[in-house]
């Protein structure tokens, strides 16, 4: 039951925001009493914290599964993007910034964990890309990894990128192409162009 409550809470928090969703809303969506939720979570803050960690572990595990496939590093980046978009519901409700505003302690804890996962993921991707001749030999992996994470977080700022002008899908696609064109060798650019052409033809 606890897992089921967490899954429902995560889904609702992503769709409607951490502030908007109440314990009553979650109970109604799950078809249980609010008292049942309080048997597992003593208050909403505890539920938010556990829901955030549940989502973090789900996403981290999914990213690991993709990395284990050892795809071409360019394809791997786009595969991870697709997985994130599916699991984060396109982030229409700006959950990251609601979390930062209303639950700052939880936000900063999860941000640190996200940074560790992202740096490891991007760092390994860059190393493989360099060995395969797809990414430039002279790129500073630590620098690029940190810039990548910082830009990914900035894309979620709806004051910078309002939803009326920029969908998360569009932002992610534009940013990944921007990122890759900055680090690719001519061989990498050829792979990227082929991949983008095939992707567009499949839409």
Coordinates of N, CA and C in Angstrom, one line a residue:
X1 N 0.8 -1.2 0.0 CA 0.0 0.0 0.0 C 0.9 1.3 0.0
X2 N 2.0 1.2 0.8 CA 2.8 2.4 0.8 C 3.4 2.7 -0.5
X3 N 3.8 1.7 -1.3 CA 4.4 1.9 -2.6 C 3.3 2.5 -3.6
X4 N 2.1 2.0 -3.4 CA 1.0 2.5 -4.3 C 0.6 3.9 -4.0
X5 N 0.7 4.3 -2.7 CA 0.4 5.7 -2.3 C 1.5 6.6 -2.9
X6 N 2.8 6.1 -2.8 CA 3.9 6.9 -3.3 C 3.8 7.1 -4.8
X7 N 3.4 6.0 -5.6 CA 3.2 6.1 -7.0 C 2.2 7.2 -7.4
X8 N 1.0 7.1 -6.6 CA 0.0 8.1 -6.9 C 0.4 9.5 -6.6
X9 N 1.1 9.6 -5.4 CA 1.6 11.0 -5.0 C 2.6 11.6 -6.0
X10 N 3.5 10.7 -6.5 CA 4.5 11.2 -7.5 C 3.8 11.7 -8.7
X11 N 2.8 10.9 -9.2 CA 2.1 11.2 -10.4 C 1.3 12.5 -10.3
X12 N 0.7 12.7 -9.1 CA 0.0 14.0 -8.9 C 0.9 15.2 -8.7
X13 N 2.0 15.0 -8.0 CA 2.9 16.1 -7.7 C 3.5 16.6 -9.1
X14 N 3.8 15.6 -9.9 CA 4.4 16.0 -11.2 C 3.4 16.7 -12.1
X15 N 2.1 16.3 -12.0 CA 1.1 16.9 -12.9 C 0.5 18.2 -12.4
X16 N 0.4 18.3 -11.0 CA -0.2 19.5 -10.5 C 0.6 20.3 -9.5
X17 N 1.8 19.8 -9.2 CA 2.7 20.6 -8.3 C 2.7 20.2 -6.9
X18 N 3.8 20.3 -6.2 CA 3.9 19.9 -4.8 C 3.0 20.7 -3.9
X19 N 2.8 22.0 -4.2 CA 2.0 22.9 -3.3 C 0.5 22.6 -3.5
X20 N 0.1 22.4 -4.7 CA -1.4 22.3 -5.0 C -2.0 21.0 -4.5
X21 N -1.3 19.9 -4.6 CA -1.8 18.6 -4.2 C -1.9 18.4 -2.7
X22 N -3.1 18.1 -2.2 CA -3.3 17.9 -0.7 C -3.3 16.4 -0.4
X23 N -3.3 16.1 0.9 CA -3.4 14.7 1.3 C -4.8 14.2 0.9
X24 N -5.8 15.1 1.0 CA -7.2 14.7 0.6 C -7.2 14.3 -0.9
X25 N -6.5 15.1 -1.7 CA -6.5 14.8 -3.2 C -5.9 13.4 -3.4
X26 N -4.8 13.1 -2.7 CA -4.2 11.8 -2.9 C -5.1 10.7 -2.5
X27 N -5.7 10.9 -1.3 CA -6.6 9.9 -0.8 C -7.8 9.6 -1.7
X28 N -8.4 10.7 -2.3 CA -9.5 10.6 -3.2 C -9.1 9.9 -4.5
X29 N -7.9 10.2 -5.0 CA -7.4 9.6 -6.2 C -7.1 8.1 -6.0
X30 N -6.7 7.8 -4.8 CA -6.4 6.4 -4.5 C -7.6 5.6 -4.1
X31 N -8.7 6.3 -3.7 CA -9.9 5.6 -3.2 C -9.7 5.1 -1.8
X32 N -8.9 5.8 -1.0 CA -8.7 5.4 0.4 C -9.0 6.6 1.3
X33 N -9.0 6.3 2.6 CA -9.2 7.4 3.5 C -7.8 8.1 3.8
X34 N -8.0 9.4 4.2 CA -6.7 10.1 4.5 C -6.0 9.5 5.7
X35 N -6.8 8.9 6.6 CA -6.2 8.2 7.8 C -5.3 7.1 7.3
X36 N -5.6 6.4 6.2 CA -4.7 5.3 5.7 C -3.4 5.9 5.3
X37 N -3.4 7.1 4.7 CA -2.1 7.7 4.3 C -1.3 8.0 5.5
X38 N -1.9 8.6 6.5 CA -1.2 9.0 7.7 C -0.7 7.7 8.5
X39 N -1.1 6.6 8.2 CA -0.5 5.4 8.8 C 0.9 5.1 8.3
X40 N 1.2 5.6 7.1 CA 2.5 5.4 6.4 C 3.3 6.7 6.4
X41 N 2.7 7.9 6.4 CA 3.4 9.1 6.3 C 2.8 10.1 7.4
X42 N 3.6 10.5 8.3 CA 3.0 11.3 9.4 C 2.5 12.7 9.0
X43 N 3.1 13.2 7.9 CA 2.6 14.5 7.4 C 3.0 14.7 6.0
X44 N 2.5 15.7 5.4 CA 2.8 15.9 3.9 C 4.2 16.1 3.6
X45 N 5.0 16.7 4.5 CA 6.4 16.9 4.2 C 7.1 15.6 4.1
X46 N 6.8 14.7 5.0 CA 7.4 13.3 4.9 C 7.0 12.6 3.6
X47 N 5.7 12.8 3.2 CA 5.3 12.2 2.0 C 6.0 12.8 0.8
X48 N 6.2 14.1 0.8 CA 6.9 14.8 -0.3 C 8.3 14.2 -0.4
X49 N 9.0 14.1 0.8 CA 10.4 13.7 0.8 C 10.5 12.3 0.2
X50 N 9.6 11.4 0.7 CA 9.7 10.0 0.3 C 9.3 9.8 -1.2
X51 N 8.3 10.7 -1.7 CA 7.9 10.6 -3.1 C 9.1 11.1 -4.0
X52 N 9.8 12.1 -3.5 CA 10.9 12.7 -4.3 C 12.0 11.6 -4.4
X53 N 12.3 10.9 -3.3 CA 13.3 9.9 -3.3 C 12.9 8.7 -4.1
X54 N 11.6 8.4 -4.1 CA 11.0 7.3 -4.9 C 11.2 7.5 -6.3
X55 N 10.9 8.8 -6.8 CA 11.1 9.2 -8.2 C 12.6 9.2 -8.5
X56 N 13.4 9.7 -7.7 CA 14.9 9.7 -7.9 C 15.4 8.3 -8.2
X57 N 15.0 7.4 -7.3 CA 15.5 6.0 -7.5 C 15.0 5.3 -8.7
X58 N 13.7 5.6 -9.1 CA 13.1 5.1 -10.3 C 13.9 5.6 -11.5
X59 N 14.2 6.9 -11.5 CA 14.9 7.5 -12.7 C 16.3 7.0 -12.7
X60 N 17.0 7.0 -11.6 CA 18.4 6.6 -11.6 C 18.5 5.1 -12.1
X61 N 17.6 4.3 -11.6 CA 17.6 2.9 -12.1 C 17.4 2.8 -13.6
X62 N 16.4 3.6 -14.1 CA 16.2 3.6 -15.5 C 17.3 4.0 -16.4
X63 N 18.0 5.1 -15.9 CA 19.2 5.6 -16.6 C 20.3 4.5 -16.6
X64 N 20.5 3.8 -15.5 CA 21.5 2.7 -15.4 C 21.2 1.7 -16.4
X65 N 19.9 1.3 -16.6 CA 19.5 0.3 -17.5 C 19.9 0.7 -19.0
X66 N 19.7 2.0 -19.3 CA 20.0 2.5 -20.6 C 21.5 2.5 -20.8
X67 N 22.3 2.9 -19.8 CA 23.7 2.9 -19.9 C 24.3 1.5 -20.1
X68 N 23.7 0.5 -19.4 CA 24.2 -0.8 -19.5 C 24.1 -1.4 -21.0
X69 N 23.2 -0.7 -21.8 CA 23.1 -1.2 -23.2 C 24.3 -0.7 -24.0
X70 N 25.1 0.2 -23.5 CA 26.3 0.7 -24.2 C 26.0 1.1 -25.7
X71 N 24.9 1.9 -25.8 CA 24.6 2.4 -27.2 C 25.7 3.4 -27.6
X72 N 25.6 3.8 -28.9 CA 26.4 4.9 -29.3 C 26.2 6.1 -28.4
X73 N 27.2 6.8 -27.9 CA 27.0 7.9 -26.9 C 26.0 9.0 -27.3
X74 N 25.9 9.3 -28.6 CA 25.0 10.3 -29.1 C 23.5 9.7 -28.9
X75 N 23.3 8.5 -29.3 CA 22.0 7.9 -29.2 C 21.6 7.7 -27.7
X76 N 22.6 7.4 -26.9 CA 22.4 7.2 -25.4 C 21.8 8.5 -24.8
X77 N 22.4 9.6 -25.2 CA 21.9 10.9 -24.6 C 20.4 11.1 -25.0
X78 N 20.0 10.8 -26.2 CA 18.6 11.0 -26.6 C 17.7 10.0 -26.0
X79 N 18.2 8.8 -25.8 CA 17.5 7.7 -25.1 C 17.1 8.1 -23.7
X80 N 18.1 8.6 -23.0 CA 17.9 9.1 -21.6 C 17.0 10.2 -21.6
X81 N 17.0 11.1 -22.6 CA 16.1 12.2 -22.6 C 14.7 11.7 -22.8
X82 N 14.4 10.7 -23.6 CA 13.1 10.2 -23.8 C 12.6 9.6 -22.5
X83 N 13.5 8.9 -21.8 CA 13.1 8.2 -20.6 C 12.7 9.3 -19.5
X84 N 13.5 10.3 -19.4 CA 13.2 11.4 -18.5 C 11.9 12.1 -18.8
X85 N 11.7 12.4 -20.0 CA 10.4 13.1 -20.4 C 9.2 12.2 -20.1
X86 N 9.3 10.9 -20.3 CA 8.2 10.0 -20.0 C 7.9 10.0 -18.5
X87 N 9.0 9.9 -17.7 CA 8.8 9.8 -16.2 C 8.5 11.1 -15.5
X88 N 8.9 12.2 -16.1 CA 8.7 13.5 -15.5 C 7.5 14.2 -16.0
X89 N 6.7 13.6 -16.9 CA 5.4 14.1 -17.4 C 5.6 15.5 -18.1
X90 N 6.8 15.7 -18.7 CA 7.1 16.9 -19.4 C 7.2 18.1 -18.4
X91 N 7.0 17.9 -17.1 CA 7.2 18.9 -16.0 C 6.4 20.1 -16.3
X92 N 5.1 19.9 -16.7 CA 4.3 21.1 -17.0 C 4.0 21.9 -15.7
X93 N 4.0 21.3 -14.5 CA 3.7 22.1 -13.3 C 4.9 22.7 -12.6
X94 N 6.0 22.7 -13.3 CA 7.3 23.2 -12.7 C 7.5 22.7 -11.3
X95 N 7.5 21.3 -11.2 CA 7.7 20.7 -9.9 C 9.0 21.1 -9.2
X96 N 10.1 21.2 -10.0 CA 11.4 21.6 -9.4 C 11.3 22.9 -8.6
X97 N 10.7 23.9 -9.2 CA 10.7 25.2 -8.6 C 9.6 25.3 -7.4
X98 N 8.6 24.5 -7.5 CA 7.7 24.4 -6.4 C 8.4 23.7 -5.2
X99 N 9.1 22.7 -5.5 CA 9.9 22.0 -4.5 C 10.9 22.9 -3.8
X100 N 11.6 23.7 -4.6 CA 12.6 24.7 -4.1 C 11.9 25.7 -3.2
X101 N 10.8 26.2 -3.6 CA 10.1 27.3 -2.9 C 9.5 26.8 -1.6
X102 N 8.8 25.6 -1.6 CA 8.0 25.2 -0.5 C 8.7 24.1 0.4
X103 N 9.7 23.4 -0.2 CA 10.4 22.4 0.5 C 11.9 22.5 0.2
X104 N 12.5 23.6 0.6 CA 13.9 23.9 0.2 C 14.9 22.9 0.7
X105 N 14.7 22.3 1.9 CA 15.6 21.3 2.4 C 15.6 20.1 1.6
X106 N 14.4 19.6 1.2 CA 14.3 18.4 0.4 C 14.9 18.7 -1.0
X107 N 14.6 19.9 -1.5 CA 15.1 20.3 -2.8 C 16.6 20.3 -2.9
X108 N 17.3 20.8 -1.9 CA 18.8 20.9 -1.9 C 19.4 19.5 -1.7
X109 N 18.7 18.6 -1.0 CA 19.2 17.3 -0.8 C 19.1 16.5 -2.1
X110 N 18.0 16.6 -2.8 CA 17.8 15.9 -4.0 C 18.7 16.4 -5.1
X111 N 18.9 17.7 -5.1 CA 19.8 18.4 -6.1 C 21.2 17.8 -6.1
X112 N 21.7 17.6 -4.8 CA 23.0 17.1 -4.7 C 23.1 15.6 -5.2
X113 N 22.1 14.9 -5.0 CA 22.0 13.5 -5.5 C 21.9 13.5 -7.0
X114 N 21.1 14.4 -7.6 CA 21.0 14.5 -9.0 C 22.3 14.8 -9.7
X115 N 23.0 15.8 -9.0 CA 24.3 16.2 -9.6 C 25.3 15.0 -9.6
X116 N 25.3 14.2 -8.6 CA 26.2 13.1 -8.5 C 25.9 12.1 -9.7
X117 N 24.6 11.8 -9.8 CA 24.2 10.9 -10.9 C 24.5 11.4 -12.3
X118 N 24.2 12.7 -12.5 CA 24.4 13.4 -13.7 C 25.9 13.4 -14.1
X119 N 26.7 13.8 -13.1 CA 28.1 13.9 -13.4 C 28.7 12.6 -13.8
X120 N 28.3 11.5 -13.1 CA 28.8 10.2 -13.5 C 28.3 9.8 -14.8
X121 N 27.1 10.0 -15.1 CA 26.4 9.6 -16.4 C 27.1 10.4 -17.5
X122 N 27.1 11.7 -17.4 CA 27.6 12.5 -18.5 C 29.1 12.3 -18.7
X123 N 29.9 12.1 -17.5 CA 31.3 11.9 -17.6 C 31.6 10.6 -18.4
X124 N 30.9 9.5 -18.1 CA 31.2 8.3 -18.8 C 30.8 8.4 -20.2
X125 N 29.7 9.1 -20.5 CA 29.3 9.3 -21.9 C 30.3 10.0 -22.7
X126 N 30.9 11.1 -22.1 CA 31.9 11.8 -22.8 C 33.2 11.0 -23.0
X127 N 33.6 10.2 -22.0 CA 34.8 9.4 -22.1 C 34.6 8.4 -23.3
X128 N 33.4 7.8 -23.3 CA 33.2 6.8 -24.4 C 33.2 7.5 -25.8
X129 N 32.6 8.7 -25.8 CA 32.5 9.4 -27.0 C 33.9 9.8 -27.5
X130 N 34.7 10.2 -26.6 CA 36.1 10.6 -27.0 C 36.9 9.3 -27.6
X131 N 36.7 8.2 -26.9 CA 37.4 7.0 -27.3 C 36.9 6.5 -28.7
X132 N 35.7 6.8 -29.0 CA 35.1 6.4 -30.3 C 35.3 7.4 -31.4
X133 N 36.0 8.5 -31.0 CA 36.2 9.6 -32.0 C 35.0 10.5 -32.3
X134 N 34.0 10.4 -31.5 CA 32.8 11.2 -31.8 C 32.8 12.5 -31.1
X135 N 33.5 12.6 -29.9 CA 33.7 13.8 -29.2 C 35.1 14.3 -29.2
X136 N 35.4 15.6 -29.2 CA 36.7 16.1 -29.3 C 37.6 15.7 -28.1
X137 N 38.8 15.5 -28.4 CA 39.8 15.0 -27.4 C 40.1 16.1 -26.3
X138 N 39.9 17.4 -26.7 CA 40.4 18.4 -25.8 C 39.3 18.9 -24.9
X139 N 38.1 18.3 -24.9 CA 37.1 18.8 -24.0 C 37.4 18.4 -22.5
X140 N 37.1 19.4 -21.6 CA 37.3 19.2 -20.2 C 36.0 18.5 -19.6
X141 N 36.1 17.2 -19.3 CA 35.0 16.4 -18.9 C 34.3 17.0 -17.7
X142 N 35.0 17.4 -16.6 CA 34.4 17.9 -15.4 C 33.6 19.2 -15.7
X143 N 34.3 20.1 -16.5 CA 33.6 21.3 -16.9 C 32.3 21.1 -17.7
X144 N 32.4 20.2 -18.7 CA 31.2 20.0 -19.5 C 30.1 19.3 -18.7
X145 N 30.5 18.4 -17.8 CA 29.5 17.7 -17.0 C 28.7 18.7 -16.1
X146 N 29.4 19.6 -15.5 CA 28.8 20.6 -14.6 C 28.0 21.6 -15.4
X147 N 28.4 22.0 -16.6 CA 27.7 22.9 -17.4 C 26.4 22.3 -17.9
X148 N 26.5 21.0 -18.2 CA 25.4 20.2 -18.7 C 24.3 20.2 -17.7
X149 N 24.7 19.9 -16.4 CA 23.7 19.8 -15.3 C 23.1 21.1 -15.0
X150 N 23.9 22.2 -15.0 CA 23.4 23.5 -14.7 C 22.4 24.0 -15.8
X151 N 22.7 23.7 -17.0 CA 21.8 24.1 -18.1 C 20.5 23.3 -18.1
X152 N 20.6 22.0 -17.7 CA 19.4 21.2 -17.6 C 18.5 21.7 -16.5
X153 N 19.1 22.2 -15.4 CA 18.2 22.7 -14.3 C 17.6 24.0 -14.8
X154 N 18.4 24.9 -15.5 CA 17.9 26.2 -16.0 C 16.7 26.0 -17.0
X155 N 16.7 24.9 -17.8 CA 15.6 24.7 -18.7 C 14.3 24.6 -18.0
X156 N 14.3 24.2 -16.7 CA 13.1 24.0 -16.0 C 12.5 25.3 -15.4
X157 N 13.3 26.4 -15.5 CA 12.9 27.6 -14.9 C 11.8 28.3 -15.9
X158 N 10.6 28.3 -15.4 CA 9.5 28.8 -16.3 C 9.5 30.3 -16.4
X159 N 10.3 31.0 -15.6 CA 10.5 32.5 -15.7 C 11.4 32.7 -16.9
X160 N 12.4 31.8 -17.1 CA 13.3 32.0 -18.3 C 12.6 31.4 -19.6
X161 N 11.9 30.3 -19.4 CA 11.4 29.6 -20.6 C 9.9 29.3 -20.3
X162 N 9.0 30.3 -20.4 CA 7.6 30.1 -20.2 C 7.0 29.1 -21.1
X163 N 6.1 28.3 -20.5 CA 5.5 27.2 -21.3 C 4.7 27.6 -22.5
X164 N 4.2 28.9 -22.5 CA 3.5 29.3 -23.7 C 4.4 29.5 -24.9
X165 N 5.7 29.7 -24.6 CA 6.6 29.8 -25.7 C 7.5 28.6 -26.0
X166 N 7.8 27.9 -24.9 CA 8.7 26.7 -25.0 C 8.1 25.5 -24.3
X167 N 7.9 24.4 -25.1 CA 7.5 23.2 -24.4 C 8.8 22.5 -23.9
X168 N 8.7 21.7 -22.9 CA 9.9 21.0 -22.4 C 10.5 20.1 -23.5
X169 N 9.6 19.5 -24.3 CA 10.1 18.6 -25.3 C 11.0 19.4 -26.3
X170 N 10.5 20.6 -26.7 CA 11.3 21.4 -27.6 C 12.6 21.9 -27.0
X171 N 12.5 22.3 -25.7 CA 13.7 22.8 -25.0 C 14.8 21.7 -24.9
X172 N 14.4 20.5 -24.6 CA 15.3 19.4 -24.4 C 16.0 19.1 -25.7
X173 N 15.2 19.0 -26.8 CA 15.8 18.7 -28.1 C 16.8 19.8 -28.6
X174 N 16.4 21.1 -28.4 CA 17.3 22.1 -28.8 C 18.5 22.1 -28.0
X175 N 18.4 21.9 -26.7 CA 19.6 21.9 -25.8 C 20.5 20.8 -26.1
X176 N 20.0 19.6 -26.3 CA 20.9 18.4 -26.6 C 21.6 18.6 -27.9
X177 N 21.0 19.2 -28.9 CA 21.7 19.4 -30.2 C 22.8 20.5 -30.0
X178 N 22.4 21.5 -29.2 CA 23.4 22.6 -28.9 C 24.6 22.0 -28.2
X179 N 24.3 21.2 -27.1 CA 25.4 20.5 -26.4 C 26.3 19.7 -27.3
X180 N 25.7 18.8 -28.1 CA 26.4 17.9 -28.9 C 27.2 18.6 -30.0
X181 N 26.7 19.6 -30.6 CA 27.4 20.3 -31.7 C 28.6 21.0 -31.1
X182 N 28.6 21.3 -29.8 CA 29.7 22.0 -29.2 C 30.9 21.1 -28.9
X183 N 30.6 19.7 -28.8 CA 31.7 18.8 -28.4 C 32.0 17.8 -29.4
X184 N 31.2 17.7 -30.5 CA 31.4 16.6 -31.5 C 32.6 16.9 -32.4
X185 N 33.3 15.9 -32.8 CA 34.2 15.9 -33.9 C 33.5 15.9 -35.3
X186 N 34.1 16.1 -36.4 CA 33.4 16.0 -37.7 C 32.7 14.6 -37.8
X187 N 33.3 13.5 -37.3 CA 32.7 12.2 -37.3 C 31.5 12.2 -36.5
X188 N 31.6 12.8 -35.3 CA 30.4 12.9 -34.4 C 29.3 13.7 -35.0
X189 N 29.6 14.8 -35.7 CA 28.6 15.7 -36.3 C 27.8 14.9 -37.4
X190 N 28.6 14.0 -38.1 CA 28.0 13.2 -39.1 C 27.0 12.2 -38.5
X191 N 27.4 11.6 -37.4 CA 26.5 10.7 -36.6 C 25.3 11.4 -36.1
X192 N 25.5 12.6 -35.6 CA 24.4 13.4 -35.0 C 23.4 13.8 -36.2
X193 N 23.9 14.3 -37.3 CA 23.0 14.7 -38.4 C 22.2 13.5 -38.9
X194 N 22.9 12.3 -39.0 CA 22.2 11.1 -39.4 C 21.1 10.7 -38.4
X195 N 21.4 10.8 -37.2 CA 20.5 10.4 -36.1 C 19.2 11.4 -36.2
X196 N 19.5 12.7 -36.3 CA 18.4 13.7 -36.3 C 17.5 13.5 -37.5
X197 N 18.1 13.2 -38.7 CA 17.4 13.0 -39.9 C 16.5 11.8 -39.8
X198 N 17.0 10.7 -39.2 CA 16.2 9.5 -39.0 C 15.1 9.7 -38.1
X199 N 15.4 10.4 -37.0 CA 14.3 10.8 -35.9 C 13.2 11.6 -36.5
X200 N 13.6 12.6 -37.4 CA 12.6 13.5 -38.0 C 11.7 12.7 -38.9
X201 N 12.3 11.7 -39.7 CA 11.5 10.9 -40.6 C 10.6 10.0 -39.9
X202 N 10.9 9.6 -38.7 CA 10.0 8.7 -37.9 C 8.9 9.4 -37.2
X203 N 8.9 10.7 -37.2 CA 7.8 11.5 -36.5 C 6.6 11.5 -37.3

